[in-house]
Amino acid sequence: DIQLTQSPGSVSASVGDRVTIACRASQDVSSWLAWYQLKPGKAPKLLIYGASNLQDGVPSRFSGSGSGTDFTLTISSLQPEDFATYYCQQAKSFPIAFGQGTRLEIK
Amino acid sequence: QAQLQESGPGLVKPSETLSLTCSVAGGSVSSGPYYWSWIRQTPGKGLEWIGYVFHTGSTNYNPSLKSRLTLSLDTSKNRFSLTLTSVTAADTAVYYCARLWVVVVPAAGVAYYTDVWGKGTTVTVS
């Protein structure tokens, strides 16, 4: 099974900051990786698929990069609504696996 | 855009059976390149993929739950369901139903992304 390791586990930042979250896969997943945003009481949201493709309706301040085993999610200029928990997911094979999450908090 | 809504009891006793249903609006469970999936979130383990059911009735389960899990789909009511037997405190979680989008990449293979989620329902085993 493919396992994903995210870092950091949590990060504190301010509105306007640039934030990068990393995700490492235990084996090559090519570009088949997604990023999600979770907020309490709301439906989780797909942000990025195929490692770098922005899902419809997602603001362009979100971007993804990487291939193989190392991936990053970048938020170029944090907005108040971006404070949430972010997860990566490998999309290559079953069982589908998620990273352990990165909690983005207001500094 | 499809919308998903989970329903079911919020409290289940240990050793009993957990049953949840996901109602789908704005789309059909019988169409499109989609598998209908369940995912749960626990405080200690983050997000855990549970399994999926396809409109043909085929299923794929997480091996960690396979012996206790049944997923089914009712096309006439446009909904799908989860049944988990012999629950313990470790099954306490927020349960999400979700649509698994199957993306065929020519000459490369198939990828699976969760493009629509429900808001989740909290289930406590106690």
PDB file of C-alpha atoms in Angstrom:
ATOM      1  CA  ASP A   1       0.000   0.000   0.000  1.00  0.00           C
ATOM      2  CA  ILE A   2       1.093   3.573  -0.719  1.00  0.00           C
ATOM      3  CA  GLN A   3       1.567   5.815   2.318  1.00  0.00           C
ATOM      4  CA  LEU A   4       1.751   9.595   2.400  1.00  0.00           C
ATOM      5  CA  THR A   5       3.670  11.774   4.843  1.00  0.00           C
ATOM      6  CA  GLN A   6       2.784  15.462   5.132  1.00  0.00           C
ATOM      7  CA  SER A   7       4.834  18.228   6.673  1.00  0.00           C
ATOM      8  CA  PRO A   8       4.533  20.261   8.713  1.00  0.00           C
ATOM      9  CA  GLY A   9       1.757  18.894  10.921  1.00  0.00           C
ATOM     10  CA  SER A  10       0.667  22.431  11.694  1.00  0.00           C
ATOM     11  CA  VAL A  11       1.706  25.918  10.659  1.00  0.00           C
ATOM     12  CA  SER A  12       0.867  29.387  11.954  1.00  0.00           C
ATOM     13  CA  ALA A  13       0.716  32.201   9.425  1.00  0.00           C
ATOM     14  CA  SER A  14      -0.783  35.617   8.843  1.00  0.00           C
ATOM     15  CA  VAL A  15      -3.126  36.960   6.187  1.00  0.00           C
ATOM     16  CA  GLY A  16      -1.047  37.766   3.117  1.00  0.00           C
ATOM     17  CA  ASP A  17       1.689  35.213   3.866  1.00  0.00           C
ATOM     18  CA  ARG A  18       2.880  32.580   1.420  1.00  0.00           C
ATOM     19  CA  VAL A  19       2.567  29.041   2.764  1.00  0.00           C
ATOM     20  CA  THR A  20       3.902  25.750   1.403  1.00  0.00           C
ATOM     21  CA  ILE A  21       2.847  22.274   2.533  1.00  0.00           C
ATOM     22  CA  ALA A  22       4.777  19.169   1.540  1.00  0.00           C
ATOM     23  CA  CYS A  23       3.586  15.626   0.855  1.00  0.00           C
ATOM     24  CA  ARG A  24       5.874  12.648   0.289  1.00  0.00           C
ATOM     25  CA  ALA A  25       4.668   9.303  -1.081  1.00  0.00           C
ATOM     26  CA  SER A  26       6.216   5.978  -0.076  1.00  0.00           C
ATOM     27  CA  GLN A  27       6.448   5.013  -3.750  1.00  0.00           C
ATOM     28  CA  ASP A  28       6.140   6.637  -7.156  1.00  0.00           C
ATOM     29  CA  VAL A  29       2.588   7.914  -7.813  1.00  0.00           C
ATOM     30  CA  SER A  30       3.535   9.770 -11.004  1.00  0.00           C
ATOM     31  CA  SER A  31       1.348  12.914 -11.029  1.00  0.00           C
ATOM     32  CA  TRP A  32      -1.642  11.215  -9.488  1.00  0.00           C
ATOM     33  CA  LEU A  33      -1.986  13.254  -6.347  1.00  0.00           C
ATOM     34  CA  ALA A  34      -4.739  15.520  -5.023  1.00  0.00           C
ATOM     35  CA  TRP A  35      -5.047  18.171  -2.327  1.00  0.00           C
ATOM     36  CA  TYR A  36      -8.142  18.853  -0.213  1.00  0.00           C
ATOM     37  CA  GLN A  37      -9.263  21.557   2.198  1.00  0.00           C
ATOM     38  CA  LEU A  38     -11.314  20.578   5.269  1.00  0.00           C
ATOM     39  CA  LYS A  39     -13.240  22.887   7.565  1.00  0.00           C
ATOM     40  CA  PRO A  40     -15.455  21.768  10.490  1.00  0.00           C
ATOM     41  CA  GLY A  41     -19.101  21.387   9.520  1.00  0.00           C
ATOM     42  CA  LYS A  42     -18.447  21.953   5.816  1.00  0.00           C
ATOM     43  CA  ALA A  43     -18.094  19.598   2.896  1.00  0.00           C
ATOM     44  CA  PRO A  44     -14.398  19.026   2.143  1.00  0.00           C
ATOM     45  CA  LYS A  45     -13.197  20.631  -1.039  1.00  0.00           C
ATOM     46  CA  LEU A  46     -11.004  19.279  -3.826  1.00  0.00           C
ATOM     47  CA  LEU A  47      -8.392  21.957  -4.597  1.00  0.00           C
ATOM     48  CA  ILE A  48      -5.829  20.320  -6.857  1.00  0.00           C
ATOM     49  CA  TYR A  49      -5.833  17.095  -8.885  1.00  0.00           C
ATOM     50  CA  GLY A  50      -3.183  15.571 -11.081  1.00  0.00           C
ATOM     51  CA  ALA A  51      -0.601  17.225  -8.790  1.00  0.00           C
ATOM     52  CA  SER A  52      -0.967  20.651 -10.432  1.00  0.00           C
ATOM     53  CA  ASN A  53      -4.438  21.052 -11.975  1.00  0.00           C
ATOM     54  CA  LEU A  54      -6.678  23.584 -10.269  1.00  0.00           C
ATOM     55  CA  GLN A  55     -10.218  22.300  -9.708  1.00  0.00           C
ATOM     56  CA  ASP A  56     -12.986  24.495 -11.135  1.00  0.00           C
ATOM     57  CA  GLY A  57     -13.863  27.396  -8.857  1.00  0.00           C
ATOM     58  CA  VAL A  58     -10.701  27.218  -6.743  1.00  0.00           C
ATOM     59  CA  PRO A  59      -8.874  30.558  -6.436  1.00  0.00           C
ATOM     60  CA  SER A  60      -5.650  30.907  -8.374  1.00  0.00           C
ATOM     61  CA  ARG A  61      -3.663  31.645  -5.211  1.00  0.00           C
ATOM     62  CA  PHE A  62      -3.661  27.859  -4.706  1.00  0.00           C
ATOM     63  CA  SER A  63      -1.118  25.888  -6.728  1.00  0.00           C
ATOM     64  CA  GLY A  64       0.358  22.419  -6.684  1.00  0.00           C
ATOM     65  CA  SER A  65       3.585  20.970  -7.990  1.00  0.00           C
ATOM     66  CA  GLY A  66       5.668  17.823  -7.978  1.00  0.00           C
ATOM     67  CA  SER A  67       5.749  14.333  -9.420  1.00  0.00           C
ATOM     68  CA  GLY A  68       6.956  10.902  -8.435  1.00  0.00           C
ATOM     69  CA  THR A  69       7.189  10.958  -4.649  1.00  0.00           C
ATOM     70  CA  ASP A  70       7.492  14.644  -3.676  1.00  0.00           C
ATOM     71  CA  PHE A  71       4.713  17.184  -3.934  1.00  0.00           C
ATOM     72  CA  THR A  72       3.866  20.633  -2.608  1.00  0.00           C
ATOM     73  CA  LEU A  73       0.771  22.748  -2.148  1.00  0.00           C
ATOM     74  CA  THR A  74       1.374  26.495  -2.113  1.00  0.00           C
ATOM     75  CA  ILE A  75      -0.993  29.267  -1.108  1.00  0.00           C
ATOM     76  CA  SER A  76       0.527  32.452  -2.499  1.00  0.00           C
ATOM     77  CA  SER A  77      -1.250  35.038  -0.336  1.00  0.00           C
ATOM     78  CA  LEU A  78      -3.293  33.717   2.569  1.00  0.00           C
ATOM     79  CA  GLN A  79      -6.849  34.910   2.929  1.00  0.00           C
ATOM     80  CA  PRO A  80      -8.953  34.613   6.101  1.00  0.00           C
ATOM     81  CA  GLU A  81     -11.041  31.817   4.577  1.00  0.00           C
ATOM     82  CA  ASP A  82      -7.924  29.695   3.935  1.00  0.00           C
ATOM     83  CA  PHE A  83      -7.377  28.804   7.590  1.00  0.00           C
ATOM     84  CA  ALA A  84      -8.293  25.128   7.569  1.00  0.00           C
ATOM     85  CA  THR A  85      -6.748  21.662   7.489  1.00  0.00           C
ATOM     86  CA  TYR A  86      -5.195  20.402   4.245  1.00  0.00           C
ATOM     87  CA  TYR A  87      -4.722  16.799   3.149  1.00  0.00           C
ATOM     88  CA  CYS A  88      -2.960  15.188   0.228  1.00  0.00           C
ATOM     89  CA  GLN A  89      -4.309  11.979  -1.342  1.00  0.00           C
ATOM     90  CA  GLN A  90      -2.687   9.476  -3.680  1.00  0.00           C
ATOM     91  CA  ALA A  91      -4.953   8.719  -6.619  1.00  0.00           C
ATOM     92  CA  LYS A  92      -2.950   5.923  -8.213  1.00  0.00           C
ATOM     93  CA  SER A  93      -4.147   2.753  -6.556  1.00  0.00           C
ATOM     94  CA  PHE A  94      -6.389   1.205  -3.940  1.00  0.00           C
ATOM     95  CA  PRO A  95      -6.554   1.455  -1.035  1.00  0.00           C
ATOM     96  CA  ILE A  96      -6.686   5.201  -1.497  1.00  0.00           C
ATOM     97  CA  ALA A  97      -4.541   6.891   1.144  1.00  0.00           C
ATOM     98  CA  PHE A  98      -4.414  10.360   2.621  1.00  0.00           C
ATOM     99  CA  GLY A  99      -1.638  12.222   4.375  1.00  0.00           C
ATOM    100  CA  GLN A 100      -2.088  12.894   8.069  1.00  0.00           C
ATOM    101  CA  GLY A 101      -3.103  16.511   7.460  1.00  0.00           C
ATOM    102  CA  THR A 102      -1.609  19.964   7.973  1.00  0.00           C
ATOM    103  CA  ARG A 103      -3.487  22.396  10.178  1.00  0.00           C
ATOM    104  CA  LEU A 104      -3.116  26.001   9.027  1.00  0.00           C
ATOM    105  CA  GLU A 105      -3.719  28.404  11.915  1.00  0.00           C
ATOM    106  CA  ILE A 106      -3.859  32.154  12.237  1.00  0.00           C
ATOM    107  CA  LYS A 107      -0.759  33.667  13.821  1.00  0.00           C
TER     108      LYS A 107
ATOM    109  CA  GLN B   1     -23.304  19.966  -9.491  1.00  0.00           C
ATOM    110  CA  ALA B   2     -24.112  16.903  -7.412  1.00  0.00           C
ATOM    111  CA  GLN B   3     -24.797  17.287  -3.715  1.00  0.00           C
ATOM    112  CA  LEU B   4     -24.450  14.510  -1.173  1.00  0.00           C
ATOM    113  CA  GLN B   5     -26.106  14.225   2.243  1.00  0.00           C
ATOM    114  CA  GLU B   6     -25.353  11.628   4.907  1.00  0.00           C
ATOM    115  CA  SER B   7     -27.999  10.337   7.313  1.00  0.00           C
ATOM    116  CA  GLY B   8     -28.046   7.848  10.147  1.00  0.00           C
ATOM    117  CA  PRO B   9     -27.807   7.510  13.926  1.00  0.00           C
ATOM    118  CA  GLY B  10     -25.269   9.596  15.772  1.00  0.00           C
ATOM    119  CA  LEU B  11     -24.815   7.064  18.558  1.00  0.00           C
ATOM    120  CA  VAL B  12     -24.207   3.327  18.275  1.00  0.00           C
ATOM    121  CA  LYS B  13     -23.504   0.845  21.057  1.00  0.00           C
ATOM    122  CA  PRO B  14     -20.331  -1.253  21.030  1.00  0.00           C
ATOM    123  CA  SER B  15     -20.679  -4.592  19.198  1.00  0.00           C
ATOM    124  CA  GLU B  16     -23.740  -3.341  17.294  1.00  0.00           C
ATOM    125  CA  THR B  17     -24.084  -2.430  13.618  1.00  0.00           C
ATOM    126  CA  LEU B  18     -23.603   1.037  12.164  1.00  0.00           C
ATOM    127  CA  SER B  19     -25.778   1.905   9.163  1.00  0.00           C
ATOM    128  CA  LEU B  20     -25.491   5.131   7.171  1.00  0.00           C
ATOM    129  CA  THR B  21     -27.128   6.318   3.975  1.00  0.00           C
ATOM    130  CA  CYS B  22     -26.018   8.922   1.472  1.00  0.00           C
ATOM    131  CA  SER B  23     -28.644  10.648  -0.658  1.00  0.00           C
ATOM    132  CA  VAL B  24     -27.499  12.087  -3.974  1.00  0.00           C
ATOM    133  CA  ALA B  25     -29.101  15.169  -5.547  1.00  0.00           C
ATOM    134  CA  GLY B  26     -28.251  16.852  -8.844  1.00  0.00           C
ATOM    135  CA  GLY B  27     -26.905  13.687 -10.444  1.00  0.00           C
ATOM    136  CA  SER B  28     -27.567   9.989 -10.854  1.00  0.00           C
ATOM    137  CA  VAL B  29     -25.696   7.221  -9.084  1.00  0.00           C
ATOM    138  CA  SER B  30     -26.128   5.212 -12.303  1.00  0.00           C
ATOM    139  CA  SER B  31     -24.252   7.535 -14.619  1.00  0.00           C
ATOM    140  CA  GLY B  32     -20.846   9.022 -15.207  1.00  0.00           C
ATOM    141  CA  PRO B  33     -17.329   7.874 -14.435  1.00  0.00           C
ATOM    142  CA  TYR B  34     -17.980   7.788 -10.728  1.00  0.00           C
ATOM    143  CA  TYR B  35     -17.638   5.401  -7.848  1.00  0.00           C
ATOM    144  CA  TRP B  36     -19.678   6.127  -4.716  1.00  0.00           C
ATOM    145  CA  SER B  37     -17.450   6.185  -1.730  1.00  0.00           C
ATOM    146  CA  TRP B  38     -17.220   6.506   2.055  1.00  0.00           C
ATOM    147  CA  ILE B  39     -14.391   8.167   3.979  1.00  0.00           C
ATOM    148  CA  ARG B  40     -14.073   8.756   7.708  1.00  0.00           C
ATOM    149  CA  GLN B  41     -12.095  11.173   9.838  1.00  0.00           C
ATOM    150  CA  THR B  42     -10.913  10.264  13.302  1.00  0.00           C
ATOM    151  CA  PRO B  43      -9.049  12.547  15.691  1.00  0.00           C
ATOM    152  CA  GLY B  44      -6.082  10.235  15.915  1.00  0.00           C
ATOM    153  CA  LYS B  45      -5.801   8.851  12.372  1.00  0.00           C
ATOM    154  CA  GLY B  46      -6.951  11.649  10.095  1.00  0.00           C
ATOM    155  CA  LEU B  47      -8.790  10.655   6.913  1.00  0.00           C
ATOM    156  CA  GLU B  48      -9.347   6.966   6.174  1.00  0.00           C
ATOM    157  CA  TRP B  49     -10.814   5.710   2.906  1.00  0.00           C
ATOM    158  CA  ILE B  50     -13.477   3.077   3.662  1.00  0.00           C
ATOM    159  CA  GLY B  51     -14.499   1.817   0.235  1.00  0.00           C
ATOM    160  CA  TYR B  52     -16.618   2.354  -2.843  1.00  0.00           C
ATOM    161  CA  VAL B  53     -19.607   0.873  -4.661  1.00  0.00           C
ATOM    162  CA  PHE B  54     -20.243   1.194  -8.393  1.00  0.00           C
ATOM    163  CA  HIS B  55     -23.675   1.234 -10.023  1.00  0.00           C
ATOM    164  CA  THR B  56     -23.083  -2.297 -11.310  1.00  0.00           C
ATOM    165  CA  GLY B  57     -22.877  -3.430  -7.700  1.00  0.00           C
ATOM    166  CA  SER B  58     -19.139  -4.002  -7.727  1.00  0.00           C
ATOM    167  CA  THR B  59     -17.297  -2.905  -4.601  1.00  0.00           C
ATOM    168  CA  ASN B  60     -13.801  -2.274  -3.296  1.00  0.00           C
ATOM    169  CA  TYR B  61     -13.132  -2.148   0.426  1.00  0.00           C
ATOM    170  CA  ASN B  62     -10.246  -1.006   2.583  1.00  0.00           C
ATOM    171  CA  PRO B  63      -8.632  -4.249   3.765  1.00  0.00           C
ATOM    172  CA  SER B  64      -8.602  -2.916   7.321  1.00  0.00           C
ATOM    173  CA  LEU B  65     -12.428  -2.923   7.366  1.00  0.00           C
ATOM    174  CA  LYS B  66     -13.297  -5.567   4.790  1.00  0.00           C
ATOM    175  CA  SER B  67     -14.430  -8.268   7.220  1.00  0.00           C
ATOM    176  CA  ARG B  68     -17.039  -5.973   8.824  1.00  0.00           C
ATOM    177  CA  LEU B  69     -18.106  -3.796   5.904  1.00  0.00           C
ATOM    178  CA  THR B  70     -20.871  -3.876   3.306  1.00  0.00           C
ATOM    179  CA  LEU B  71     -21.531  -1.094   0.802  1.00  0.00           C
ATOM    180  CA  SER B  72     -24.630  -1.091  -1.368  1.00  0.00           C
ATOM    181  CA  LEU B  73     -26.412   1.167  -3.819  1.00  0.00           C
ATOM    182  CA  ASP B  74     -30.114   1.773  -4.556  1.00  0.00           C
ATOM    183  CA  THR B  75     -30.537   3.237  -8.024  1.00  0.00           C
ATOM    184  CA  SER B  76     -34.310   3.624  -7.627  1.00  0.00           C
ATOM    185  CA  LYS B  77     -33.802   5.970  -4.669  1.00  0.00           C
ATOM    186  CA  ASN B  78     -30.541   7.457  -5.955  1.00  0.00           C
ATOM    187  CA  ARG B  79     -28.655   6.697  -2.789  1.00  0.00           C
ATOM    188  CA  PHE B  80     -25.986   4.417  -1.398  1.00  0.00           C
ATOM    189  CA  SER B  81     -25.370   2.919   2.010  1.00  0.00           C
ATOM    190  CA  LEU B  82     -22.751   1.701   4.465  1.00  0.00           C
ATOM    191  CA  THR B  83     -23.113  -1.090   7.006  1.00  0.00           C
ATOM    192  CA  LEU B  84     -20.336  -1.727   9.511  1.00  0.00           C
ATOM    193  CA  THR B  85     -20.764  -4.572  11.986  1.00  0.00           C
ATOM    194  CA  SER B  86     -19.293  -5.202  15.435  1.00  0.00           C
ATOM    195  CA  VAL B  87     -18.355  -1.570  16.023  1.00  0.00           C
ATOM    196  CA  THR B  88     -15.963  -0.453  18.754  1.00  0.00           C
ATOM    197  CA  ALA B  89     -14.845   2.912  20.096  1.00  0.00           C
ATOM    198  CA  ALA B  90     -12.224   2.956  17.344  1.00  0.00           C
ATOM    199  CA  ASP B  91     -15.045   3.395  14.822  1.00  0.00           C
ATOM    200  CA  THR B  92     -16.044   6.728  16.367  1.00  0.00           C
ATOM    201  CA  ALA B  93     -15.530   9.259  13.586  1.00  0.00           C
ATOM    202  CA  VAL B  94     -17.015  11.778  11.219  1.00  0.00           C
ATOM    203  CA  TYR B  95     -18.264   9.753   8.267  1.00  0.00           C
ATOM    204  CA  TYR B  96     -18.313  11.370   4.830  1.00  0.00           C
ATOM    205  CA  CYS B  97     -19.970  10.084   1.707  1.00  0.00           C
ATOM    206  CA  ALA B  98     -18.225  11.174  -1.453  1.00  0.00           C
ATOM    207  CA  ARG B  99     -18.104  10.829  -5.206  1.00  0.00           C
ATOM    208  CA  LEU B 100     -14.951   9.223  -6.532  1.00  0.00           C
ATOM    209  CA  TRP B 101     -14.165  10.656  -9.953  1.00  0.00           C
ATOM    210  CA  VAL B 102     -12.458   8.106 -12.204  1.00  0.00           C
ATOM    211  CA  VAL B 103     -10.046   9.803 -14.614  1.00  0.00           C
ATOM    212  CA  VAL B 104      -8.684   7.762 -17.501  1.00  0.00           C
ATOM    213  CA  VAL B 105      -5.259   8.985 -18.586  1.00  0.00           C
ATOM    214  CA  PRO B 106      -4.529   7.595 -22.084  1.00  0.00           C
ATOM    215  CA  ALA B 107      -1.484   5.343 -22.214  1.00  0.00           C
ATOM    216  CA  ALA B 108      -0.895   5.921 -18.516  1.00  0.00           C
ATOM    217  CA  GLY B 109      -3.694   4.418 -16.479  1.00  0.00           C
ATOM    218  CA  VAL B 110      -6.537   5.491 -14.228  1.00  0.00           C
ATOM    219  CA  ALA B 111      -6.637   8.001 -11.369  1.00  0.00           C
ATOM    220  CA  TYR B 112      -9.220   8.376  -8.616  1.00  0.00           C
ATOM    221  CA  TYR B 113     -10.097  11.756  -7.123  1.00  0.00           C
ATOM    222  CA  THR B 114     -12.836  12.625  -4.630  1.00  0.00           C
ATOM    223  CA  ASP B 115     -14.484  15.591  -6.310  1.00  0.00           C
ATOM    224  CA  VAL B 116     -17.745  15.911  -4.333  1.00  0.00           C
ATOM    225  CA  TRP B 117     -18.212  15.318  -0.607  1.00  0.00           C
ATOM    226  CA  GLY B 118     -21.074  15.453   1.845  1.00  0.00           C
ATOM    227  CA  LYS B 119     -20.750  17.588   4.959  1.00  0.00           C
ATOM    228  CA  GLY B 120     -20.198  14.545   7.112  1.00  0.00           C
ATOM    229  CA  THR B 121     -22.072  12.981  10.005  1.00  0.00           C
ATOM    230  CA  THR B 122     -20.607  12.333  13.442  1.00  0.00           C
ATOM    231  CA  VAL B 123     -20.937   8.803  14.753  1.00  0.00           C
ATOM    232  CA  THR B 124     -20.033   7.986  18.334  1.00  0.00           C
ATOM    233  CA  VAL B 125     -19.690   4.412  19.549  1.00  0.00           C
ATOM    234  CA  SER B 126     -20.518   4.316  23.251  1.00  0.00           C
TER     235      SER B 126
END
